[in-house]
Amino acid sequence: MVAITKNKMEKLREDFPILSRKIHDKQLIYLDNSATTQKPIQVIDTIIDYYSNYNSNVHRGLHKLSEEATLKFEEAHKKVAKFINADFKEVIFTKGTTESLNLLAYSLSNQLKKGDEIVLTQMEHHSNLVPWQQIAKKLGLKLKFIKIKNDGTLDLENNPINKKTKIVSITHISNFLGTINPVKEIGKIAHENNALFIVDAAQSVPHLPIDVKDIDCDFLVFSAHKMLGPTGIGILYGKKDLLNEMQPFNYGGDMILEVKFEDAKFNELPWKFEAGTPNIAGAIGFGATIDYLNKVEMNNIREHGKELTKYAIKKLSEVKNLEVYGPLDPEKRGSLISFNLINIHPHDIVSLLDDHGIAVRGGHHCAMPTMKLMGLTGSVRASFYLYNTKEEIDYFVETLEKVKGVFK
Ligand code: 7TS
């Protein structure tokens, strides 16, 4: 790993045109990276280049443009696969985390029967909860949950995984509490019980070096837009043998080898799960995103995120009447902090911070049951990425104090 100095990290900001924008005549401070991240010029230019110079469909034309587009599209698959230490055949392009999880719930439901159990945690994003609820209702399955302890970590000693469990699907990093869950340990428990193990890595792949072989997960899902890439493209990683056994989610062009009027033979992996014209620009843009992240190096991104989070927790703990949710140890959390100012609605805080050019998110963060469990209706969330600085956090916390003053 080449350690990146503070100056180099700040220099990266020049790659992001949007960061020089003014919002209400104030410099933009973008702290909503858990929702989506900004895009570097290298990714933007790659997408413009595709549409300007070799726009064409993939896998079908024999002409030059189609050849060029196909090559770049397949290269993107390979880059993403290498990024998470997977095989090319094991990486499927989807619309994003949500679609990947729906694909899994739909395709794996063929292997489930009444009475089978699915284990999730009490801190899932709605996209790793609602698809499972739907198939559970349809097939008479039971949903069980690993509980959250008071410190915001999972109560693994009392986990409900047993021989009836067929699927364990958990978030790696909670988008509300920020907790980093011990995925290797949970995967081991799942496999000891012959259950499939799925990791929702929407908030972890952008921030930590991820190796699917080391985690030993059966499936892992994430979205490009949370890691400097375009929207509308994401990943379903799955172990080859499992993907080969699974029924496709969508049927149509590109996912077949041979079609007769009565029947069809499916294409090999990964194309078996990529029916129809894919998001070509998004995929090629994602390839450029991976190049960018590799250049910065994921270890540096993790270290930078940890430093900013530690700094922000310290600064926020000095603000009176403010409560932070989730573990306070930066080693145990991702680069996001959810909090509330007592007796002030999160939406009011978000709106007043916006007046000062600061973008944070307020609300239930698509984790309504977790909020309710904690007796909350919402929180404010500040989330950081590689282009954020301690100076931005200083301005954010100073402004928060001003905002508090408005309600006196
Ligand atoms: N899982 C987790 C843990 C997430 O944080 C999100 C998005 C998703 C799944 C869904 O990802 P998508 O790309 O398919 O939308 N989380 C958020 C958020 O925290 N604020 O906006 C989106």
CSV table of C-alpha atoms and ligand atoms in Angstrom, one decimal:
chain,number,residue,atom,x,y,z
A,1,MET,CA,0.0,0.0,0.0
A,2,VAL,CA,1.3,3.5,-0.9
A,3,ALA,CA,0.2,5.7,1.9
A,4,ILE,CA,-1.5,8.8,0.6
A,5,THR,CA,-0.7,12.1,2.3
A,6,LYS,CA,-3.4,14.6,3.5
A,7,ASN,CA,-2.3,16.9,0.7
A,8,LYS,CA,-2.7,14.2,-2.0
A,9,MET,CA,-6.2,13.4,-0.6
A,10,GLU,CA,-7.1,17.0,-0.8
A,11,LYS,CA,-5.7,17.2,-4.3
A,12,LEU,CA,-8.2,14.6,-5.4
A,13,ARG,CA,-10.9,17.1,-4.8
A,14,GLU,CA,-9.9,18.8,-8.1
A,15,ASP,CA,-11.1,15.7,-9.9
A,16,PHE,CA,-14.7,16.4,-8.8
A,17,PRO,CA,-16.2,19.3,-10.7
A,18,ILE,CA,-19.3,19.5,-8.5
A,19,LEU,CA,-17.3,20.2,-5.4
A,20,SER,CA,-16.6,23.7,-6.6
A,21,ARG,CA,-20.3,24.5,-6.8
A,22,LYS,CA,-22.0,27.1,-4.7
A,23,ILE,CA,-25.3,26.3,-2.9
A,24,HIS,CA,-27.3,29.4,-1.7
A,25,ASP,CA,-24.1,31.4,-2.4
A,26,LYS,CA,-22.1,29.1,0.0
A,27,GLN,CA,-19.4,26.6,-0.9
A,28,LEU,CA,-21.0,23.1,-1.2
A,29,ILE,CA,-20.1,20.8,1.6
A,30,TYR,CA,-21.3,17.4,0.5
A,31,LEU,CA,-21.8,15.0,3.4
A,32,ASP,CA,-24.5,12.7,1.9
A,33,ASN,CA,-22.2,10.1,0.6
A,34,SER,CA,-24.1,7.1,2.0
A,35,ALA,CA,-27.0,8.1,-0.3
A,36,THR,CA,-24.8,8.6,-3.3
A,37,THR,CA,-21.3,9.8,-4.0
A,38,GLN,CA,-20.0,12.5,-6.4
A,39,LYS,CA,-18.3,11.5,-9.7
A,40,PRO,CA,-14.7,12.2,-10.7
A,41,ILE,CA,-14.0,13.8,-14.1
A,42,GLN,CA,-12.3,10.6,-15.2
A,43,VAL,CA,-15.6,8.7,-14.9
A,44,ILE,CA,-17.7,11.5,-16.5
A,45,ASP,CA,-15.3,11.7,-19.4
A,46,THR,CA,-15.4,7.9,-19.9
A,47,ILE,CA,-19.2,8.0,-20.3
A,48,ILE,CA,-19.0,11.0,-22.7
A,49,ASP,CA,-16.4,9.2,-24.7
A,50,TYR,CA,-18.6,6.1,-25.1
A,51,TYR,CA,-21.6,8.1,-26.3
A,52,SER,CA,-19.4,10.4,-28.5
A,53,ASN,CA,-17.2,7.8,-30.1
A,54,TYR,CA,-18.3,4.2,-29.9
A,55,ASN,CA,-21.9,4.1,-28.8
A,56,SER,CA,-23.3,0.8,-30.0
A,57,ASN,CA,-25.0,-2.3,-28.6
A,58,VAL,CA,-22.9,-5.1,-27.1
A,59,HIS,CA,-22.7,-8.8,-27.9
A,60,ARG,CA,-24.7,-8.5,-31.2
A,61,GLY,CA,-23.0,-6.4,-33.8
A,62,LEU,CA,-20.1,-7.6,-35.8
A,63,HIS,CA,-19.2,-4.1,-36.8
A,64,LYS,CA,-16.3,-2.1,-35.3
A,65,LEU,CA,-18.3,0.1,-33.0
A,66,SER,CA,-20.0,-2.9,-31.4
A,67,GLU,CA,-16.7,-4.7,-31.1
A,68,GLU,CA,-15.2,-1.7,-29.2
A,69,ALA,CA,-18.3,-1.3,-26.9
A,70,THR,CA,-18.3,-5.1,-26.2
A,71,LEU,CA,-14.6,-5.1,-25.4
A,72,LYS,CA,-15.0,-2.2,-22.9
A,73,PHE,CA,-18.1,-3.7,-21.4
A,74,GLU,CA,-16.4,-7.0,-20.8
A,75,GLU,CA,-13.3,-5.3,-19.5
A,76,ALA,CA,-15.5,-3.6,-16.9
A,77,HIS,CA,-16.8,-7.0,-15.8
A,78,LYS,CA,-13.3,-8.1,-15.4
A,79,LYS,CA,-12.2,-5.0,-13.5
A,80,VAL,CA,-15.1,-5.3,-11.0
A,81,ALA,CA,-14.4,-9.0,-10.5
A,82,LYS,CA,-10.8,-8.5,-9.7
A,83,PHE,CA,-11.7,-5.6,-7.4
A,84,ILE,CA,-13.5,-8.0,-5.1
A,85,ASN,CA,-11.3,-11.0,-5.9
A,86,ALA,CA,-14.0,-12.9,-7.8
A,87,ASP,CA,-14.0,-14.8,-11.1
A,88,PHE,CA,-15.3,-13.0,-14.2
A,89,LYS,CA,-18.2,-15.5,-14.5
A,90,GLU,CA,-19.3,-14.7,-10.9
A,91,VAL,CA,-20.0,-11.0,-11.4
A,92,ILE,CA,-23.4,-10.0,-12.8
A,93,PHE,CA,-24.3,-6.5,-13.7
A,94,THR,CA,-27.7,-5.4,-12.3
A,95,LYS,CA,-29.3,-2.0,-11.8
A,96,GLY,CA,-27.9,-1.9,-8.3
A,97,THR,CA,-28.1,-3.4,-4.8
A,98,THR,CA,-31.9,-3.3,-4.7
A,99,GLU,CA,-32.2,-5.3,-8.0
A,100,SER,CA,-29.5,-7.7,-7.0
A,101,LEU,CA,-31.4,-8.5,-3.7
A,102,ASN,CA,-34.7,-8.9,-5.5
A,103,LEU,CA,-33.0,-11.2,-8.1
A,104,LEU,CA,-31.7,-13.3,-5.2
A,105,ALA,CA,-35.1,-13.4,-3.4
A,106,TYR,CA,-36.9,-14.4,-6.6
A,107,SER,CA,-34.4,-16.9,-7.9
A,108,LEU,CA,-33.6,-18.6,-4.6
A,109,SER,CA,-37.3,-18.9,-3.7
A,110,ASN,CA,-37.4,-21.9,-6.1
A,111,GLN,CA,-35.3,-23.8,-3.6
A,112,LEU,CA,-37.4,-22.9,-0.5
A,113,LYS,CA,-40.5,-24.5,1.0
A,114,LYS,CA,-43.1,-23.8,3.7
A,115,GLY,CA,-41.5,-23.7,7.2
A,116,ASP,CA,-38.0,-22.8,6.0
A,117,GLU,CA,-36.4,-19.9,7.8
A,118,ILE,CA,-34.6,-16.8,6.6
A,119,VAL,CA,-32.4,-14.9,9.0
A,120,LEU,CA,-31.8,-11.1,8.7
A,121,THR,CA,-30.7,-8.5,11.2
A,122,GLN,CA,-32.7,-5.8,12.9
A,123,MET,CA,-30.6,-3.2,11.1
A,124,GLU,CA,-31.4,-4.0,7.4
A,125,HIS,CA,-32.1,-1.4,4.7
A,126,HIS,CA,-35.6,-1.9,3.3
A,127,SER,CA,-34.1,-3.5,0.2
A,128,ASN,CA,-32.7,-6.4,2.3
A,129,LEU,CA,-36.0,-6.8,4.1
A,130,VAL,CA,-39.0,-6.2,1.9
A,131,PRO,CA,-38.1,-8.7,-0.9
A,132,TRP,CA,-37.7,-11.5,1.8
A,133,GLN,CA,-41.0,-10.5,3.4
A,134,GLN,CA,-42.7,-10.9,0.1
A,135,ILE,CA,-41.4,-14.4,-0.7
A,136,ALA,CA,-41.9,-15.4,3.0
A,137,LYS,CA,-45.6,-14.4,2.7
A,138,LYS,CA,-46.0,-16.3,-0.6
A,139,LEU,CA,-44.3,-19.5,0.5
A,140,GLY,CA,-45.1,-19.6,4.2
A,141,LEU,CA,-41.5,-19.0,5.3
A,142,LYS,CA,-40.4,-17.6,8.7
A,143,LEU,CA,-38.3,-14.5,9.0
A,144,LYS,CA,-36.1,-14.3,12.0
A,145,PHE,CA,-33.8,-11.4,13.1
A,146,ILE,CA,-30.4,-11.1,14.8
A,147,LYS,CA,-31.0,-8.5,17.5
A,148,ILE,CA,-29.2,-5.2,18.0
A,149,LYS,CA,-27.5,-4.7,21.4
A,150,ASN,CA,-27.5,-1.3,23.2
A,151,ASP,CA,-24.1,-0.5,21.8
A,152,GLY,CA,-25.4,-0.8,18.2
A,153,THR,CA,-23.6,-4.1,17.5
A,154,LEU,CA,-25.3,-7.4,16.8
A,155,ASP,CA,-26.2,-9.9,19.5
A,156,LEU,CA,-24.5,-12.9,17.9
A,157,GLU,CA,-24.5,-15.0,21.1
A,158,ASN,CA,-28.3,-15.3,20.8
A,159,ASN,CA,-28.6,-15.5,17.0
A,160,PRO,CA,-31.6,-17.4,15.7
A,161,ILE,CA,-29.6,-19.4,13.0
A,162,ASN,CA,-30.4,-23.1,13.1
A,163,LYS,CA,-30.9,-26.2,10.9
A,164,LYS,CA,-34.2,-24.8,9.6
A,165,THR,CA,-32.4,-21.6,8.4
A,166,LYS,CA,-31.9,-21.7,4.6
A,167,ILE,CA,-30.7,-18.2,4.0
A,168,VAL,CA,-28.8,-15.7,6.1
A,169,SER,CA,-28.8,-12.2,4.5
A,170,ILE,CA,-27.2,-9.3,6.4
A,171,THR,CA,-25.8,-5.9,5.8
A,172,HIS,CA,-22.1,-5.5,6.1
A,173,ILE,CA,-22.3,-1.9,7.3
A,174,SER,CA,-25.6,-0.4,8.5
A,175,ASN,CA,-26.6,2.7,6.6
A,176,PHE,CA,-28.2,4.1,9.7
A,177,LEU,CA,-26.1,3.0,12.7
A,178,GLY,CA,-22.8,2.8,10.8
A,179,THR,CA,-22.0,-0.6,12.5
A,180,ILE,CA,-19.6,-2.9,10.7
A,181,ASN,CA,-20.9,-6.4,11.2
A,182,PRO,CA,-18.5,-9.4,11.5
A,183,VAL,CA,-19.4,-11.0,8.2
A,184,LYS,CA,-16.8,-13.7,8.3
A,185,GLU,CA,-18.1,-14.9,11.7
A,186,ILE,CA,-21.7,-14.8,10.7
A,187,GLY,CA,-21.0,-16.6,7.4
A,188,LYS,CA,-19.3,-19.4,9.4
A,189,ILE,CA,-22.4,-19.8,11.5
A,190,ALA,CA,-24.6,-19.8,8.4
A,191,HIS,CA,-22.5,-22.4,6.7
A,192,GLU,CA,-22.3,-24.7,9.8
A,193,ASN,CA,-26.1,-24.8,9.5
A,194,ASN,CA,-26.0,-25.4,5.7
A,195,ALA,CA,-27.6,-22.0,5.0
A,196,LEU,CA,-26.7,-19.7,2.1
A,197,PHE,CA,-24.9,-16.5,3.2
A,198,ILE,CA,-25.7,-13.2,1.5
A,199,VAL,CA,-23.9,-9.9,2.2
A,200,ASP,CA,-25.5,-6.5,1.4
A,201,ALA,CA,-22.2,-4.7,0.8
A,202,ALA,CA,-23.8,-1.4,-0.5
A,203,GLN,CA,-22.1,0.6,2.3
A,204,SER,CA,-18.9,-1.5,2.6
A,205,VAL,CA,-17.5,-2.0,-0.9
A,206,PRO,CA,-17.1,1.8,-1.3
A,207,HIS,CA,-15.1,2.1,1.9
A,208,LEU,CA,-13.2,-1.1,2.8
A,209,PRO,CA,-11.0,-3.5,0.8
A,210,ILE,CA,-13.4,-6.4,0.1
A,211,ASP,CA,-12.3,-10.0,-0.8
A,212,VAL,CA,-15.3,-12.3,-1.4
A,213,LYS,CA,-13.1,-15.4,-1.0
A,214,ASP,CA,-11.8,-14.2,2.4
A,215,ILE,CA,-15.4,-13.4,3.6
A,216,ASP,CA,-16.5,-16.7,2.1
A,217,CYS,CA,-20.0,-15.4,1.3
A,218,ASP,CA,-22.2,-17.1,-1.3
A,219,PHE,CA,-23.5,-13.9,-2.7
A,220,LEU,CA,-22.5,-10.2,-2.2
A,221,VAL,CA,-24.3,-7.2,-3.7
A,222,PHE,CA,-23.5,-3.5,-4.1
A,223,SER,CA,-24.1,-0.3,-6.2
A,224,ALA,CA,-21.7,1.7,-8.3
A,225,HIS,CA,-23.2,5.0,-7.4
A,226,LYS,CA,-22.1,4.8,-3.8
A,227,MET,CA,-18.4,4.4,-4.9
A,228,LEU,CA,-17.9,7.3,-7.4
A,229,GLY,CA,-19.6,5.4,-10.2
A,230,PRO,CA,-22.8,6.0,-12.3
A,231,THR,CA,-26.3,5.3,-11.1
A,232,GLY,CA,-28.3,2.5,-12.5
A,233,ILE,CA,-25.5,-0.1,-12.3
A,234,GLY,CA,-24.6,-2.5,-9.6
A,235,ILE,CA,-23.3,-6.0,-8.9
A,236,LEU,CA,-24.5,-9.4,-7.9
A,237,TYR,CA,-21.6,-11.6,-7.0
A,238,GLY,CA,-22.3,-15.3,-6.6
A,239,LYS,CA,-20.3,-18.4,-6.3
A,240,LYS,CA,-20.2,-20.1,-9.7
A,241,ASP,CA,-21.8,-23.4,-8.7
A,242,LEU,CA,-24.7,-21.6,-7.0
A,243,LEU,CA,-25.3,-19.3,-10.0
A,244,ASN,CA,-25.3,-22.2,-12.4
A,245,GLU,CA,-28.0,-24.0,-10.3
A,246,MET,CA,-30.2,-20.9,-10.1
A,247,GLN,CA,-33.1,-20.0,-12.3
A,248,PRO,CA,-32.6,-16.7,-14.3
A,249,PHE,CA,-34.6,-13.7,-13.1
A,250,ASN,CA,-35.2,-12.1,-16.5
A,251,TYR,CA,-35.7,-13.9,-19.8
A,252,GLY,CA,-35.1,-12.5,-23.3
A,253,GLY,CA,-32.2,-11.5,-25.6
A,254,ASP,CA,-28.5,-12.1,-24.6
A,255,MET,CA,-29.2,-14.6,-21.9
A,256,ILE,CA,-29.8,-17.5,-24.3
A,257,LEU,CA,-27.6,-19.8,-26.3
A,258,GLU,CA,-30.3,-21.3,-28.5
A,259,VAL,CA,-34.0,-20.7,-28.8
A,260,LYS,CA,-36.6,-23.0,-30.4
A,261,PHE,CA,-40.4,-22.2,-30.5
A,262,GLU,CA,-41.0,-24.5,-27.6
A,263,ASP,CA,-37.9,-24.0,-25.4
A,264,ALA,CA,-34.6,-22.2,-24.9
A,265,LYS,CA,-31.1,-23.1,-23.7
A,266,PHE,CA,-29.6,-20.5,-21.3
A,267,ASN,CA,-26.3,-18.7,-21.9
A,268,GLU,CA,-23.3,-19.3,-19.8
A,269,LEU,CA,-22.4,-17.1,-16.8
A,270,PRO,CA,-22.5,-14.2,-16.3
A,271,TRP,CA,-24.7,-13.5,-19.3
A,272,LYS,CA,-27.4,-16.0,-18.1
A,273,PHE,CA,-28.5,-13.3,-15.7
A,274,GLU,CA,-28.1,-10.3,-18.0
A,275,ALA,CA,-31.1,-10.4,-20.3
A,276,GLY,CA,-31.7,-7.5,-22.7
A,277,THR,CA,-29.6,-4.5,-23.7
A,278,PRO,CA,-27.6,-3.7,-20.5
A,279,ASN,CA,-26.6,-0.3,-19.1
A,280,ILE,CA,-23.6,-0.1,-21.3
A,281,ALA,CA,-22.5,3.4,-20.5
A,282,GLY,CA,-23.0,2.7,-16.8
A,283,ALA,CA,-20.9,-0.5,-17.0
A,284,ILE,CA,-18.1,1.2,-18.9
A,285,GLY,CA,-18.2,4.2,-16.5
A,286,PHE,CA,-18.1,1.7,-13.6
A,287,GLY,CA,-14.9,0.2,-15.2
A,288,ALA,CA,-13.3,3.7,-15.0
A,289,THR,CA,-14.5,4.1,-11.4
A,290,ILE,CA,-12.6,0.9,-10.5
A,291,ASP,CA,-9.5,2.3,-12.1
A,292,TYR,CA,-9.9,5.4,-10.1
A,293,LEU,CA,-10.4,3.6,-6.8
A,294,ASN,CA,-7.4,1.3,-7.5
A,295,LYS,CA,-5.2,4.3,-8.0
A,296,VAL,CA,-6.2,5.8,-4.7
A,297,GLU,CA,-6.1,2.4,-3.1
A,298,MET,CA,-8.9,1.1,-0.8
A,299,ASN,CA,-6.7,1.0,2.3
A,300,ASN,CA,-6.1,4.7,2.0
A,301,ILE,CA,-9.8,5.3,1.6
A,302,ARG,CA,-10.6,3.3,4.7
A,303,GLU,CA,-7.9,5.1,6.7
A,304,HIS,CA,-9.1,8.5,5.6
A,305,GLY,CA,-12.7,7.6,6.4
A,306,LYS,CA,-11.8,6.3,9.8
A,307,GLU,CA,-9.8,9.5,10.6
A,308,LEU,CA,-12.7,11.8,9.5
A,309,THR,CA,-15.2,9.7,11.4
A,310,LYS,CA,-13.1,9.7,14.6
A,311,TYR,CA,-12.7,13.5,14.3
A,312,ALA,CA,-16.4,14.1,13.6
A,313,ILE,CA,-17.5,11.9,16.6
A,314,LYS,CA,-15.2,13.9,18.8
A,315,LYS,CA,-16.4,17.3,17.6
A,316,LEU,CA,-20.1,16.2,17.7
A,317,SER,CA,-19.7,14.9,21.3
A,318,GLU,CA,-18.8,18.4,22.3
A,319,VAL,CA,-22.3,19.7,21.1
A,320,LYS,CA,-24.8,19.8,23.9
A,321,ASN,CA,-28.1,17.9,23.6
A,322,LEU,CA,-26.8,15.8,20.7
A,323,GLU,CA,-27.0,12.0,20.7
A,324,VAL,CA,-25.0,9.9,18.3
A,325,TYR,CA,-26.3,6.4,17.4
A,326,GLY,CA,-24.3,3.2,16.8
A,327,PRO,CA,-20.8,2.2,18.1
A,328,LEU,CA,-18.5,5.1,19.0
A,329,ASP,CA,-15.3,3.3,18.2
A,330,PRO,CA,-14.3,4.3,14.6
A,331,GLU,CA,-12.8,0.8,14.1
A,332,LYS,CA,-16.3,-0.7,14.5
A,333,ARG,CA,-18.1,1.7,12.2
A,334,GLY,CA,-18.1,3.0,8.6
A,335,SER,CA,-17.7,6.6,7.5
A,336,LEU,CA,-21.2,7.8,8.5
A,337,ILE,CA,-22.7,9.2,11.7
A,338,SER,CA,-26.4,9.4,12.5
A,339,PHE,CA,-27.5,11.7,15.3
A,340,ASN,CA,-30.3,13.9,16.7
A,341,LEU,CA,-30.4,17.2,18.4
A,342,ILE,CA,-32.9,16.6,21.3
A,343,ASN,CA,-36.4,18.1,20.5
A,344,ILE,CA,-35.4,19.4,17.0
A,345,HIS,CA,-36.9,17.6,14.0
A,346,PRO,CA,-34.2,16.1,11.7
A,347,HIS,CA,-35.8,17.7,8.6
A,348,ASP,CA,-35.5,21.1,10.2
A,349,ILE,CA,-31.8,20.6,10.8
A,350,VAL,CA,-31.2,19.3,7.2
A,351,SER,CA,-33.0,22.3,5.8
A,352,LEU,CA,-31.2,24.9,7.9
A,353,LEU,CA,-27.8,23.2,7.1
A,354,ASP,CA,-28.7,23.4,3.4
A,355,ASP,CA,-29.1,27.1,3.7
A,356,HIS,CA,-25.3,27.1,4.6
A,357,GLY,CA,-24.4,24.9,1.6
A,358,ILE,CA,-24.2,21.7,3.7
A,359,ALA,CA,-25.8,18.6,2.2
A,360,VAL,CA,-26.7,15.9,4.8
A,361,ARG,CA,-29.6,13.5,4.9
A,362,GLY,CA,-32.5,13.4,7.4
A,363,GLY,CA,-35.3,10.9,7.9
A,364,HIS,CA,-35.7,7.2,8.3
A,365,HIS,CA,-32.9,6.2,5.9
A,366,CYS,CA,-35.0,3.3,4.6
A,367,ALA,CA,-34.6,1.6,7.9
A,368,MET,CA,-38.0,2.3,9.4
A,369,PRO,CA,-38.2,-0.8,11.6
A,370,THR,CA,-34.8,-0.1,13.1
A,371,MET,CA,-35.8,3.5,13.8
A,372,LYS,CA,-39.0,2.3,15.5
A,373,LEU,CA,-37.1,-0.2,17.6
A,374,MET,CA,-35.0,2.6,18.9
A,375,GLY,CA,-38.0,4.8,19.6
A,376,LEU,CA,-37.1,7.3,16.8
A,377,THR,CA,-38.9,8.6,13.8
A,378,GLY,CA,-35.7,9.8,12.1
A,379,SER,CA,-32.2,11.0,12.4
A,380,VAL,CA,-29.7,13.4,10.7
A,381,ARG,CA,-26.9,11.6,8.9
A,382,ALA,CA,-23.5,12.9,7.9
A,383,SER,CA,-21.6,10.6,5.7
A,384,PHE,CA,-18.0,11.1,4.4
A,385,TYR,CA,-15.9,9.9,1.4
A,386,LEU,CA,-12.4,10.3,0.1
A,387,TYR,CA,-12.8,14.0,-0.9
A,388,ASN,CA,-14.1,15.2,2.5
A,389,THR,CA,-11.8,17.1,4.9
A,390,LYS,CA,-11.5,17.9,8.6
A,391,GLU,CA,-12.1,21.6,7.7
A,392,GLU,CA,-15.5,20.7,6.2
A,393,ILE,CA,-16.3,18.9,9.4
A,394,ASP,CA,-15.3,21.9,11.5
A,395,TYR,CA,-17.7,24.1,9.4
A,396,PHE,CA,-20.4,21.5,9.6
A,397,VAL,CA,-20.2,21.3,13.4
A,398,GLU,CA,-20.0,25.2,13.8
A,399,THR,CA,-23.0,25.5,11.6
A,400,LEU,CA,-24.9,22.9,13.6
A,401,GLU,CA,-24.3,25.0,16.7
A,402,LYS,CA,-25.8,28.0,14.9
A,403,VAL,CA,-28.7,26.0,13.8
A,404,LYS,CA,-29.3,24.9,17.4
A,405,GLY,CA,-29.4,28.6,18.3
A,406,VAL,CA,-32.4,29.2,16.0
A,407,PHE,CA,-34.5,26.9,18.2
A,408,LYS,CA,-33.7,28.6,21.5
B,1,7TS,N1,-28.5,-1.6,1.3
B,1,7TS,C1,-27.9,-0.7,2.0
B,1,7TS,C2,-27.1,-1.0,3.2
B,1,7TS,C3,-28.0,0.7,1.5
B,1,7TS,O1,-27.4,1.6,2.3
B,1,7TS,C4,-28.7,1.0,0.4
B,1,7TS,C5,-28.9,2.4,-0.1
B,1,7TS,C6,-29.3,-0.1,-0.4
B,1,7TS,C7,-29.1,-1.4,0.1
B,1,7TS,C8,-30.0,0.1,-1.7
B,1,7TS,O2,-29.1,0.6,-2.6
B,1,7TS,P1,-29.6,1.1,-4.1
B,1,7TS,O3,-28.3,1.6,-4.7
B,1,7TS,O4,-30.2,-0.1,-4.8
B,1,7TS,O5,-30.6,2.2,-3.8
B,1,7TS,N2,-28.9,3.3,0.9
B,1,7TS,C9,-29.3,4.6,0.8
B,1,7TS,C10,-29.1,5.5,1.9
B,1,7TS,O6,-28.7,5.2,3.0
B,1,7TS,N3,-29.6,6.7,1.5
B,1,7TS,O7,-30.0,6.6,0.2
B,1,7TS,C11,-29.8,5.3,-0.2
